[in-house]
mmCIF file of C-alpha atoms and ligand atoms in Angstrom:
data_model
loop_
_atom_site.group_PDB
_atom_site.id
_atom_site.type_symbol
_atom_site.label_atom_id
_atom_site.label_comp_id
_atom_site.label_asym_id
_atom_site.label_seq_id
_atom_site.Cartn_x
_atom_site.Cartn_y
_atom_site.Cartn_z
ATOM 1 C CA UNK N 1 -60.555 37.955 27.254
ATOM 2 C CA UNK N 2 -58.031 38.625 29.684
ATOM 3 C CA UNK N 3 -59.710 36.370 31.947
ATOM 4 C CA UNK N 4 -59.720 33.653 29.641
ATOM 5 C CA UNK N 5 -56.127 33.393 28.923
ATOM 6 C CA UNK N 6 -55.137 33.843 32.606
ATOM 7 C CA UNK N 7 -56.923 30.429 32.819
ATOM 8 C CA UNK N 8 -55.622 29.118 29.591
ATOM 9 C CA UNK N 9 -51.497 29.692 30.994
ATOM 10 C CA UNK N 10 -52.930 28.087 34.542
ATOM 11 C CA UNK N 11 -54.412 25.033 32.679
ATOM 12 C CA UNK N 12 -51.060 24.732 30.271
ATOM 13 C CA UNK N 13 -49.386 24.863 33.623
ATOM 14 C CA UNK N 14 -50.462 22.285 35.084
ATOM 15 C CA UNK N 15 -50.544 20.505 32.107
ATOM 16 C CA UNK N 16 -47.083 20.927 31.374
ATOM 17 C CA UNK N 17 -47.160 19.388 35.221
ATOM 18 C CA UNK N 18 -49.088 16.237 33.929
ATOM 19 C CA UNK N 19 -46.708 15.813 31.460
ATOM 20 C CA UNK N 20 -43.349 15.894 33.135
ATOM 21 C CA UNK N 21 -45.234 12.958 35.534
ATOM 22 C CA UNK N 22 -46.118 11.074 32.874
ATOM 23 C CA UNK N 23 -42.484 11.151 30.855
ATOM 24 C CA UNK N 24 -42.534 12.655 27.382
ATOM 25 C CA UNK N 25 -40.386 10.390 25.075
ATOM 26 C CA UNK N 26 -37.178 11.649 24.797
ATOM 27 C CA UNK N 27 -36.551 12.809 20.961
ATOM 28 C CA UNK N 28 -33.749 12.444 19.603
ATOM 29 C CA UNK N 29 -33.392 14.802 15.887
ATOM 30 C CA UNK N 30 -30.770 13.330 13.418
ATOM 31 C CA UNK N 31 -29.872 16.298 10.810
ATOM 32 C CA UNK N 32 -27.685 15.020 7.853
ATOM 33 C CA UNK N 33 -26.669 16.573 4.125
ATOM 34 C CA UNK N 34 -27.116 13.600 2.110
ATOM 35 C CA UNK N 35 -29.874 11.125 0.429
ATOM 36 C CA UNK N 36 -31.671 8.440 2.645
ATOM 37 C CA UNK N 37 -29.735 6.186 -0.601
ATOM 38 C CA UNK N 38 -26.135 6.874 0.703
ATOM 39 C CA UNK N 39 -24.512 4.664 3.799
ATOM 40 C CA UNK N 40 -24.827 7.780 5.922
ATOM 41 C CA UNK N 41 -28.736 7.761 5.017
ATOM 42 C CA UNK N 42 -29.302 4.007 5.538
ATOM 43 C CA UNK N 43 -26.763 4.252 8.652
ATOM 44 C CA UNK N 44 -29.049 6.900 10.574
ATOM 45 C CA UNK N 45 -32.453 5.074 9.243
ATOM 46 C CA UNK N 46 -31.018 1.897 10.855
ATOM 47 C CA UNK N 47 -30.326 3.724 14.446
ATOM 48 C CA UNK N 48 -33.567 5.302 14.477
ATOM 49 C CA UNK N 49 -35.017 1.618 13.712
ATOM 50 C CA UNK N 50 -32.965 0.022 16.584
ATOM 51 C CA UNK N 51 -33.558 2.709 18.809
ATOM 52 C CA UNK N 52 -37.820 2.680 18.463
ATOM 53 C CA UNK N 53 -37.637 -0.890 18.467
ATOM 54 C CA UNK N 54 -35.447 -1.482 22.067
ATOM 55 C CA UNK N 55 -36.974 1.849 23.663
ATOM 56 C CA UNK N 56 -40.825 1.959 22.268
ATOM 57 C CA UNK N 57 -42.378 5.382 23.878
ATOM 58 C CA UNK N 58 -39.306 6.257 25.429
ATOM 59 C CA UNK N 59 -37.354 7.406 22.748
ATOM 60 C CA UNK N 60 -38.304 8.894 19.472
ATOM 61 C CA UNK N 61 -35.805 9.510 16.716
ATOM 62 C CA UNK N 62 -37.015 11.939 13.606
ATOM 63 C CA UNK N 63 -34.333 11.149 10.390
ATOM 64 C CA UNK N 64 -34.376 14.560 8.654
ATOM 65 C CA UNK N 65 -31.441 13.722 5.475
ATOM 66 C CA UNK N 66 -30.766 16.268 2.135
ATOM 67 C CA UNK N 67 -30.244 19.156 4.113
ATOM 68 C CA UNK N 68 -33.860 19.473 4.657
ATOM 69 C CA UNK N 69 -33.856 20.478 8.477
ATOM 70 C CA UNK N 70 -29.821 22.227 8.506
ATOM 71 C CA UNK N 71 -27.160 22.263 5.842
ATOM 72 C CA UNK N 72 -23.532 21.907 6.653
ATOM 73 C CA UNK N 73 -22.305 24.885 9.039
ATOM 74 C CA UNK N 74 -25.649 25.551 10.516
ATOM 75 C CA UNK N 75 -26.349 21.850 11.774
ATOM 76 C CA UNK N 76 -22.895 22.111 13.689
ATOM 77 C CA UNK N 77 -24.555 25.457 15.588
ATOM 78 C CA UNK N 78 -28.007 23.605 16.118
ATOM 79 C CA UNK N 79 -26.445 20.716 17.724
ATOM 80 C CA UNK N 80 -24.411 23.141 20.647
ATOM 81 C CA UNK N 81 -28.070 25.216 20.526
ATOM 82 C CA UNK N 82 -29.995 21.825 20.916
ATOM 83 C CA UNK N 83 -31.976 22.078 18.026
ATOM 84 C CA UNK N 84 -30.755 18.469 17.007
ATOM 85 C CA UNK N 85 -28.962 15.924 19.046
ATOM 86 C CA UNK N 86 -27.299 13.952 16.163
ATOM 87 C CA UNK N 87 -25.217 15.110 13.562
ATOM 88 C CA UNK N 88 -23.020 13.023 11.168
ATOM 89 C CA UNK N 89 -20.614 15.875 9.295
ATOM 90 C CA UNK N 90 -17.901 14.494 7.304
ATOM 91 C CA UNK N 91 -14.129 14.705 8.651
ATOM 92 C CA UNK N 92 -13.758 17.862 6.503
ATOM 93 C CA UNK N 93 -15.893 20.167 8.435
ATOM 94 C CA UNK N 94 -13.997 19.700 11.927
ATOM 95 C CA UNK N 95 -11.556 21.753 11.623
ATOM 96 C CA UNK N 96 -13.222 24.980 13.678
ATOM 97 C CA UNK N 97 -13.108 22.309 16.774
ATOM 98 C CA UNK N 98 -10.015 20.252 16.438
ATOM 99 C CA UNK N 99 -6.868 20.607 13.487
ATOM 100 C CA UNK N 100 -6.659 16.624 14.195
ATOM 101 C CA UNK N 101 -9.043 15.313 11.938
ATOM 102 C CA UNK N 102 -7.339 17.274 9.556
ATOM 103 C CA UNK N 103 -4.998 14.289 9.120
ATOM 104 C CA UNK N 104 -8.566 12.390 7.195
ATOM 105 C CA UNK N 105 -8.007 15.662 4.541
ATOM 106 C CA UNK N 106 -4.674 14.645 3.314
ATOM 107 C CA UNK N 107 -4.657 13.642 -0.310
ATOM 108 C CA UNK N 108 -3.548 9.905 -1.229
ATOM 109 C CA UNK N 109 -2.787 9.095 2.756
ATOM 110 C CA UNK N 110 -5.396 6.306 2.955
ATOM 111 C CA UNK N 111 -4.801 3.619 0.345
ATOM 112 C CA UNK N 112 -7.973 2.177 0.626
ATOM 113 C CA UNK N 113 -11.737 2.817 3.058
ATOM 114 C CA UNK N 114 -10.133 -0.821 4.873
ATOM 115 C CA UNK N 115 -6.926 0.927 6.081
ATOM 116 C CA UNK N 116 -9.197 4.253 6.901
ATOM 117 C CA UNK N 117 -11.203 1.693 9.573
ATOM 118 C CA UNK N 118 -8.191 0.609 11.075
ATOM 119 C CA UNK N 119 -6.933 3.479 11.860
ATOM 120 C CA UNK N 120 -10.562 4.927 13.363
ATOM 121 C CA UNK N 121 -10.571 1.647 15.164
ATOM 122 C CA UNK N 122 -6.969 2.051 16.521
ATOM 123 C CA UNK N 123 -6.047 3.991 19.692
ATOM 124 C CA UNK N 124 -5.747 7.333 18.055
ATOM 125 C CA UNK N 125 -8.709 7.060 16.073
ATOM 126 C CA UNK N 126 -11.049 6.068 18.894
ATOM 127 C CA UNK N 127 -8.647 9.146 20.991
ATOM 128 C CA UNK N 128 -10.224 11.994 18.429
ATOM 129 C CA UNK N 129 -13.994 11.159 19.260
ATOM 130 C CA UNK N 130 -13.424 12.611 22.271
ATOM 131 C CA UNK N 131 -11.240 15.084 21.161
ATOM 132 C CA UNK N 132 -13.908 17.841 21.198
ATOM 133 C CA UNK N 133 -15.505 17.258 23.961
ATOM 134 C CA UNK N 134 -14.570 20.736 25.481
ATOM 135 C CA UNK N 135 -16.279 21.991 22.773
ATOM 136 C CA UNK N 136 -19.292 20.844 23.421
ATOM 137 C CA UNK N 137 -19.417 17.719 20.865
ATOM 138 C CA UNK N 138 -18.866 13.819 21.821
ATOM 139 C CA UNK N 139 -17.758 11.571 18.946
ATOM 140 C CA UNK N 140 -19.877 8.531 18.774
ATOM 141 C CA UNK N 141 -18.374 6.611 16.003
ATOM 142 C CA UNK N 142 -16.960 6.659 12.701
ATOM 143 C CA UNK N 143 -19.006 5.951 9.564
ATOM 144 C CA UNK N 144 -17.742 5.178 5.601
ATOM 145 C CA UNK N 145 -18.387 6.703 2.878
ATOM 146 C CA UNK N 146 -15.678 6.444 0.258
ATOM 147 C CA UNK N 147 -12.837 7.135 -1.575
ATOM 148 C CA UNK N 148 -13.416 10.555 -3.777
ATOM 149 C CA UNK N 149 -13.353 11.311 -7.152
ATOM 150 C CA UNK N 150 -12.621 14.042 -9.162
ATOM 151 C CA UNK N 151 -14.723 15.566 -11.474
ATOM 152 C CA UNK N 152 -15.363 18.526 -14.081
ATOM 153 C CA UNK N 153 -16.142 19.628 -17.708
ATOM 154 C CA UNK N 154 -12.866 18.589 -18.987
ATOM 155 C CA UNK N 155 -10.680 15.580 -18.994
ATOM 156 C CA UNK N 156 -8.489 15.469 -16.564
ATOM 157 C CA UNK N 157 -5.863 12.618 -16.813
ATOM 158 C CA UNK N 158 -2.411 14.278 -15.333
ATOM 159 C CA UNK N 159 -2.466 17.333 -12.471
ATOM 160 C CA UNK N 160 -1.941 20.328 -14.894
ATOM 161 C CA UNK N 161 -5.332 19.534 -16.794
ATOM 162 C CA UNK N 162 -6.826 21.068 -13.452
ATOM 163 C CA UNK N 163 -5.262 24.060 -13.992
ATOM 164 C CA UNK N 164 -6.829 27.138 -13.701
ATOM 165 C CA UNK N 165 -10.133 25.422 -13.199
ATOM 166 C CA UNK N 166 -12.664 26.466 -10.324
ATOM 167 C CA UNK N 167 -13.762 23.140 -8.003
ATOM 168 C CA UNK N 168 -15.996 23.241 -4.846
ATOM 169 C CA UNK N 169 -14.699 22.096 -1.641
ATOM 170 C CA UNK N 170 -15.567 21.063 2.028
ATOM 171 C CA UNK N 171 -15.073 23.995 4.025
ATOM 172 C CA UNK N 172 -11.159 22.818 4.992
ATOM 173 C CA UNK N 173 -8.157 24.255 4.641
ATOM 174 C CA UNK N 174 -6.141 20.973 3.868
ATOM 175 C CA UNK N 175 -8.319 20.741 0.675
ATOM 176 C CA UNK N 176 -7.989 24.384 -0.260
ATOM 177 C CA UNK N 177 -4.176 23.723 -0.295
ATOM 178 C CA UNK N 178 -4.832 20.717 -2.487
ATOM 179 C CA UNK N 179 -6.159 22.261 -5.159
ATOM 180 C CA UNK N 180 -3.866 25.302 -4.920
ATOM 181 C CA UNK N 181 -0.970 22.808 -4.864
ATOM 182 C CA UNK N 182 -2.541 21.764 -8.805
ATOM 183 C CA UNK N 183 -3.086 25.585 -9.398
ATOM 184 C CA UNK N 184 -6.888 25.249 -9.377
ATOM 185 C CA UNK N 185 -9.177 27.740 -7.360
ATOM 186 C CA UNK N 186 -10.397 26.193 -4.652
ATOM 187 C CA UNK N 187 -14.187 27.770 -3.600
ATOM 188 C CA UNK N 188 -15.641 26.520 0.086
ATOM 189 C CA UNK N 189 -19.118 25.620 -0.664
ATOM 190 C CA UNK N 190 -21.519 23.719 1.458
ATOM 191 C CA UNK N 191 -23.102 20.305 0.253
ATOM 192 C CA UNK N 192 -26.512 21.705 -0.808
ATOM 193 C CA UNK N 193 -25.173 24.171 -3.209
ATOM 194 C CA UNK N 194 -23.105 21.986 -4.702
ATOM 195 C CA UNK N 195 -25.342 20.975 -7.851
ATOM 196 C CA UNK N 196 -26.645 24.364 -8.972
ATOM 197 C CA UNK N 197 -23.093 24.895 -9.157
ATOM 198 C CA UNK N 198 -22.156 22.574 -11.311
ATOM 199 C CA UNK N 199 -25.069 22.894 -13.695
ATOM 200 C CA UNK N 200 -24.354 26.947 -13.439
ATOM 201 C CA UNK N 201 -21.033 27.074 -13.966
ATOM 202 C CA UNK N 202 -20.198 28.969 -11.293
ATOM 203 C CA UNK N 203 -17.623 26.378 -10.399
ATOM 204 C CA UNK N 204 -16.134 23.820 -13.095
ATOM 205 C CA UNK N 205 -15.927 20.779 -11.201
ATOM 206 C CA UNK N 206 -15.527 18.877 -7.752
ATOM 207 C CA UNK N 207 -14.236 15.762 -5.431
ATOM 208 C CA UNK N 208 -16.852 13.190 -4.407
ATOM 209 C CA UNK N 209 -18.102 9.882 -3.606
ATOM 210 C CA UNK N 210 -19.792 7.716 -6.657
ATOM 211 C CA UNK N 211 -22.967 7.155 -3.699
ATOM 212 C CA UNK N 212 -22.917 11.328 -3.369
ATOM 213 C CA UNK N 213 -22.309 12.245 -7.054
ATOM 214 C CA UNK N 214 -25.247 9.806 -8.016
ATOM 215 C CA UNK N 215 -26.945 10.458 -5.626
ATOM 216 C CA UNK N 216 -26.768 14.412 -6.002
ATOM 217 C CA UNK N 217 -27.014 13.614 -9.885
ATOM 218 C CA UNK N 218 -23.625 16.069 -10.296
ATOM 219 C CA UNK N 219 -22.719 13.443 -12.999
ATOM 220 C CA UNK N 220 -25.485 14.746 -14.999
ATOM 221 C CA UNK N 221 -23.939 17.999 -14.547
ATOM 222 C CA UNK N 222 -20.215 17.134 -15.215
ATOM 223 C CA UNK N 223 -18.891 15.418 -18.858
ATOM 224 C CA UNK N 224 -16.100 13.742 -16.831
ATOM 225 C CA UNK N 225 -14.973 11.644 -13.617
ATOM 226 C CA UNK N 226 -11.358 10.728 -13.063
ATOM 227 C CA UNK N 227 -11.235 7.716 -10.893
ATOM 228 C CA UNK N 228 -8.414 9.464 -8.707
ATOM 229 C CA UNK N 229 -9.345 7.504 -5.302
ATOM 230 C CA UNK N 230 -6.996 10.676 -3.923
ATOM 231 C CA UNK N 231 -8.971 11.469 -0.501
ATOM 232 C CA UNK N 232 -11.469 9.504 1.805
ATOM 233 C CA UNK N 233 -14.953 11.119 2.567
ATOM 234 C CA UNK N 234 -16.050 9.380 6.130
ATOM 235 C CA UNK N 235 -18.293 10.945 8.939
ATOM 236 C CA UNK N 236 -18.094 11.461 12.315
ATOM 237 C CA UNK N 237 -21.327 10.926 14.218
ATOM 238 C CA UNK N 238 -21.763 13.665 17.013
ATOM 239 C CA UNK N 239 -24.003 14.674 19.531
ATOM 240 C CA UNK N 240 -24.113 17.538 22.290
ATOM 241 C CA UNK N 241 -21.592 16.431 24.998
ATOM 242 C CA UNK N 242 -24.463 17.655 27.609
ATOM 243 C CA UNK N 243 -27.256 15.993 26.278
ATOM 244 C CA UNK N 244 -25.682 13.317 26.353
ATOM 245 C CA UNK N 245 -24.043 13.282 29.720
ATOM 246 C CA UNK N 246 -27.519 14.345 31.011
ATOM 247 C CA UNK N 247 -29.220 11.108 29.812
ATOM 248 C CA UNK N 248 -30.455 8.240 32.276
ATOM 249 C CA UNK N 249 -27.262 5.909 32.031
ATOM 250 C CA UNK N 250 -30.371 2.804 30.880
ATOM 251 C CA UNK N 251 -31.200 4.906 28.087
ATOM 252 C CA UNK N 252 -27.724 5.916 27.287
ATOM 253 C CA UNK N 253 -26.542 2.360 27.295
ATOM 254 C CA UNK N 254 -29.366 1.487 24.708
ATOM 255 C CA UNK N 255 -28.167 4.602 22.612
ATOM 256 C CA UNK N 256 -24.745 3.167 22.633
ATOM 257 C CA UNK N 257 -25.363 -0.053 21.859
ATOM 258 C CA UNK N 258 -27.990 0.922 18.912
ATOM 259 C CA UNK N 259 -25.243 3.128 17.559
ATOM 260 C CA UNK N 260 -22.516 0.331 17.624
ATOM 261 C CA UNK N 261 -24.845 -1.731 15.202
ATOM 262 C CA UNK N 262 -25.970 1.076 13.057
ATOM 263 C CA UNK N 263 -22.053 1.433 12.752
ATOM 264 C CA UNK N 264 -21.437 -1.979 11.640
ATOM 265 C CA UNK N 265 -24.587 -2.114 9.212
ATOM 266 C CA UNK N 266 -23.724 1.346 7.772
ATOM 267 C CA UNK N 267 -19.934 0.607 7.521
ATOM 268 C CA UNK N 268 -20.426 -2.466 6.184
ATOM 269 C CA UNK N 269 -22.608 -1.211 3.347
ATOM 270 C CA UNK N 270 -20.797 1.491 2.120
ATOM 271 C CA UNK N 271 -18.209 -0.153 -0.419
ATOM 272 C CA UNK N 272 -20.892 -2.010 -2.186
ATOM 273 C CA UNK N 273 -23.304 1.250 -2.141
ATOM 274 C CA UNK N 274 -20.500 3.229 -3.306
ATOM 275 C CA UNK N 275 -19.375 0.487 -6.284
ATOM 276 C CA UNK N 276 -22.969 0.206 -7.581
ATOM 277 C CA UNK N 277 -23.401 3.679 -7.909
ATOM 278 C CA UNK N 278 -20.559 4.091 -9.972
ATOM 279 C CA UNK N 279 -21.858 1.109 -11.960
ATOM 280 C CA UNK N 280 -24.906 3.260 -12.554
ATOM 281 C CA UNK N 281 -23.325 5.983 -13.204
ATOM 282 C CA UNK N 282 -21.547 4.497 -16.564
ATOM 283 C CA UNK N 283 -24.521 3.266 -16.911
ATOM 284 C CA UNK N 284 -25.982 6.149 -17.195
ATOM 285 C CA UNK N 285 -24.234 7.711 -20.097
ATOM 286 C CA UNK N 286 -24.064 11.162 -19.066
ATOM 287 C CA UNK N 287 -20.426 11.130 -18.670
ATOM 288 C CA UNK N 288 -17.064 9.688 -19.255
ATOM 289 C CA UNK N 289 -15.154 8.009 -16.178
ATOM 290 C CA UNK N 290 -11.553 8.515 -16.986
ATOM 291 C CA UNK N 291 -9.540 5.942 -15.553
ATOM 292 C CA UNK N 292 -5.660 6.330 -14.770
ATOM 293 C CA UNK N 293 -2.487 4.394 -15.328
ATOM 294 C CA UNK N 294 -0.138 3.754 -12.359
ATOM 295 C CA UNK N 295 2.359 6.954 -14.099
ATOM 296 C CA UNK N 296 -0.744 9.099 -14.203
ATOM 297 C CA UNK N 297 -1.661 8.465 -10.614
ATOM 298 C CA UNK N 298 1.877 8.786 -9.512
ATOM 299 C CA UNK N 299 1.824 11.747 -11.450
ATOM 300 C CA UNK N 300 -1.182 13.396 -8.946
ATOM 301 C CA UNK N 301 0.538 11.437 -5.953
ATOM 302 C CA UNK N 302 3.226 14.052 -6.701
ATOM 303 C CA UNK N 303 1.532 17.077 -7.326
ATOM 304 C CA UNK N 304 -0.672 16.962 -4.322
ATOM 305 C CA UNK N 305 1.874 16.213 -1.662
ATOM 306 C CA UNK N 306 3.279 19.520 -0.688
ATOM 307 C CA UNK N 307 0.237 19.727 1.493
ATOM 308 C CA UNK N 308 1.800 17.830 4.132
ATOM 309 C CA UNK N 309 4.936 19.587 4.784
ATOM 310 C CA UNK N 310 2.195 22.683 5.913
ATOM 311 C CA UNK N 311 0.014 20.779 7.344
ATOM 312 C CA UNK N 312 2.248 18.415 9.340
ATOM 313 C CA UNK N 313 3.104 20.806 12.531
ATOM 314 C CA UNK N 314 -1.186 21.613 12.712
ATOM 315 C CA UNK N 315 -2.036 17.644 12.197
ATOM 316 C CA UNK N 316 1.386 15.869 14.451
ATOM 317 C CA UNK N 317 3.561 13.977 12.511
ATOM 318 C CA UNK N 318 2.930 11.197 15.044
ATOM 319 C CA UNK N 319 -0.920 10.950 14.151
ATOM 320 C CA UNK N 320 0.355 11.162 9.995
ATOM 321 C CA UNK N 321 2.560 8.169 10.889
ATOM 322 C CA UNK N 322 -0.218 6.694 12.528
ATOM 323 C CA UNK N 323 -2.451 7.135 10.090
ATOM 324 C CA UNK N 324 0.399 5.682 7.192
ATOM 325 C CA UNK N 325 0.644 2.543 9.156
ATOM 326 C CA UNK N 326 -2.724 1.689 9.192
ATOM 327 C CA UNK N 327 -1.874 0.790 5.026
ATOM 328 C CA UNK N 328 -0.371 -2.406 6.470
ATOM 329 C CA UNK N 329 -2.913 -4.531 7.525
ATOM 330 C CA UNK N 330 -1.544 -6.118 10.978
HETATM 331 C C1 LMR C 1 -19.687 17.123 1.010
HETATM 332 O O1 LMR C 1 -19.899 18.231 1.508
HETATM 333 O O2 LMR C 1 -19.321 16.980 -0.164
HETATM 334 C C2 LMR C 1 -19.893 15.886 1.841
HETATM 335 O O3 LMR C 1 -19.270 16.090 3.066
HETATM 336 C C3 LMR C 1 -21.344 15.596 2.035
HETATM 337 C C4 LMR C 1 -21.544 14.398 2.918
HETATM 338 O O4 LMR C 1 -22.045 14.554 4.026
HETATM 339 O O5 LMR C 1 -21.196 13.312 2.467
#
């Protein structure tokens, strides 16, 4: 017996041999949180098509979406452990690495997902990919998802009907101070919990996307949606600085360019993904979408802004300025 595995280690020995001569494809794991239905979904789907299609046998790229391989913190750890090479978190869950990207937490900054991609696009924007480098990640690009929405059991039409009331968060601190600044109670929760929250009542409501509540059917779990547009929810697609340095520059340069278009498709998707699946979620019937006058928004506007004043020294006034500017289209 002893025998016989001495010889089975010297045949997987040299077979391990064979196969470094004959070049294993290279595979490339993409974890994400959300449904293969969402722009992040379709985005990674459409990399991993480009990719197998310009590197057949040389490159292999294995979507795993809903959580199903890592959830939120623990896909962050696999990428610096290598047990996935792509990650696309959203902006929210940065803030371990880098208090920059903080700036994409602060509530009614954006105006709309069109000034959000000038900004990324601008110097500063395309500056913070490679902001955590020393940490071990390399920003690829950005990708959409939308404007968020607020949701819970009761109507909530001006900042003191949140009162009191218990909403899941992103794991950041910029959002725990926005729901503190409406005296709410803020819980960090990660994406895959979310629902059985909800439908538990462990927390009364949330912020989303309309592609991630549909998706994530919370809307069957909440009676209403205020159409607060008050924060963005965008992604940053990562992958492990030294995997990537470590990759044959041909390959690389196929990676980048695959990832450029997946950007554009994705990005280019994610309004109308985002609009239809609010469409479906009236729809639907299974809850009320509250939507605000230009008093009762100004109203929120107001409540939610002490945020910046603490924030401002962690984030740089200069990147908030930035990041105001980008409103204007040039
Ligand atoms: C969330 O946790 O609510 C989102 O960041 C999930 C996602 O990836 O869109």
């Amino acid at each position: 017996m002893r025998n016989l595995l001495t010889g089975m280690t010297v045949l997987a020995a040299v077979f391990g041999l064979a196969g470094t001569a004959t070049a294993e494809p290279i595979k490339i794991k993409f974890s994400h949180v959300v449904a293969d239905a969402t722009p992040k979904g379709k985005g990674a789907l459409e990399f991993k098509r480009l990719v197998e299609e310009r590197l057949p046998g040389k490159v292999v790229v294995e979507v795993y979406p809903n959580s199903q391989l890592f959830g939120d913190a623990k896909e962050m750890e696999a990428l610096l452990l290598g047990d996935v090479q792509f990650i696309a978190p959203s902006l929210s869950k940065f803030a371990k690495f880098t208090k920059k990207l903080q700036v994409f937490d602060l509530p009614f900054l954006f105006d709309d997902i069109h000034a959000i991609d000038r900004f990324q696009k601008g110097k500063i924007g395309q500056g913070l990919l490679t902001s955590m480098e020393s940490k071990g990640y390399t920003g690829l690009g950005y990708w959409h998802n939308g404007m968020k929405q607020l949701s819970a059991n009761k109507a909530m039409r001006v900042p003191e009907d949140a009162k009191g009331l218990k909403f899941r968060i992103q794991p950041s601190d910029v959002l725990e101070a926005q729901f503190k600044a409406l005296s709410a109670n803020p819980q960090k929760m990660a994406f895959a919990e979310v629902y059985q929250a909800l439908q538990t009542g462990t927390v009364d409501g949330q912020e989303n996307t309309w592609s991630n509540i549909y998706s994530q059917k919370f809307h069957e779990a909440q009676k209403y949606i205020t159409e607060t547009n008050h924060g963005v929810i965008d992604y940053m697609v990562v992958t492990n600085t030294k995997f990537w340095k470590g990759l044959p520059a041909d390959i690389r340069s196929v990676l980048e360019k695959s990832m450029a278009e997946a950007t554009a498709f994705s990005n280019k998707l994610a309004l109308d993904i985002n609009e239809a699946d609010k469409k479906k979620i009236m729809d639907s019937g299974k809850t009320q979408i509250i939507t605000l006058t230009k008093d009762q928004q100004a109203q929120w506007r107001k409540a939610m802004a002490p945020v910046y004043k603490q924030f401002a020294p962690d984030v740089g006034q200069d990147l908030i300025d930035a990041a105001l500017a980008s409103n204007k289209a040039s």
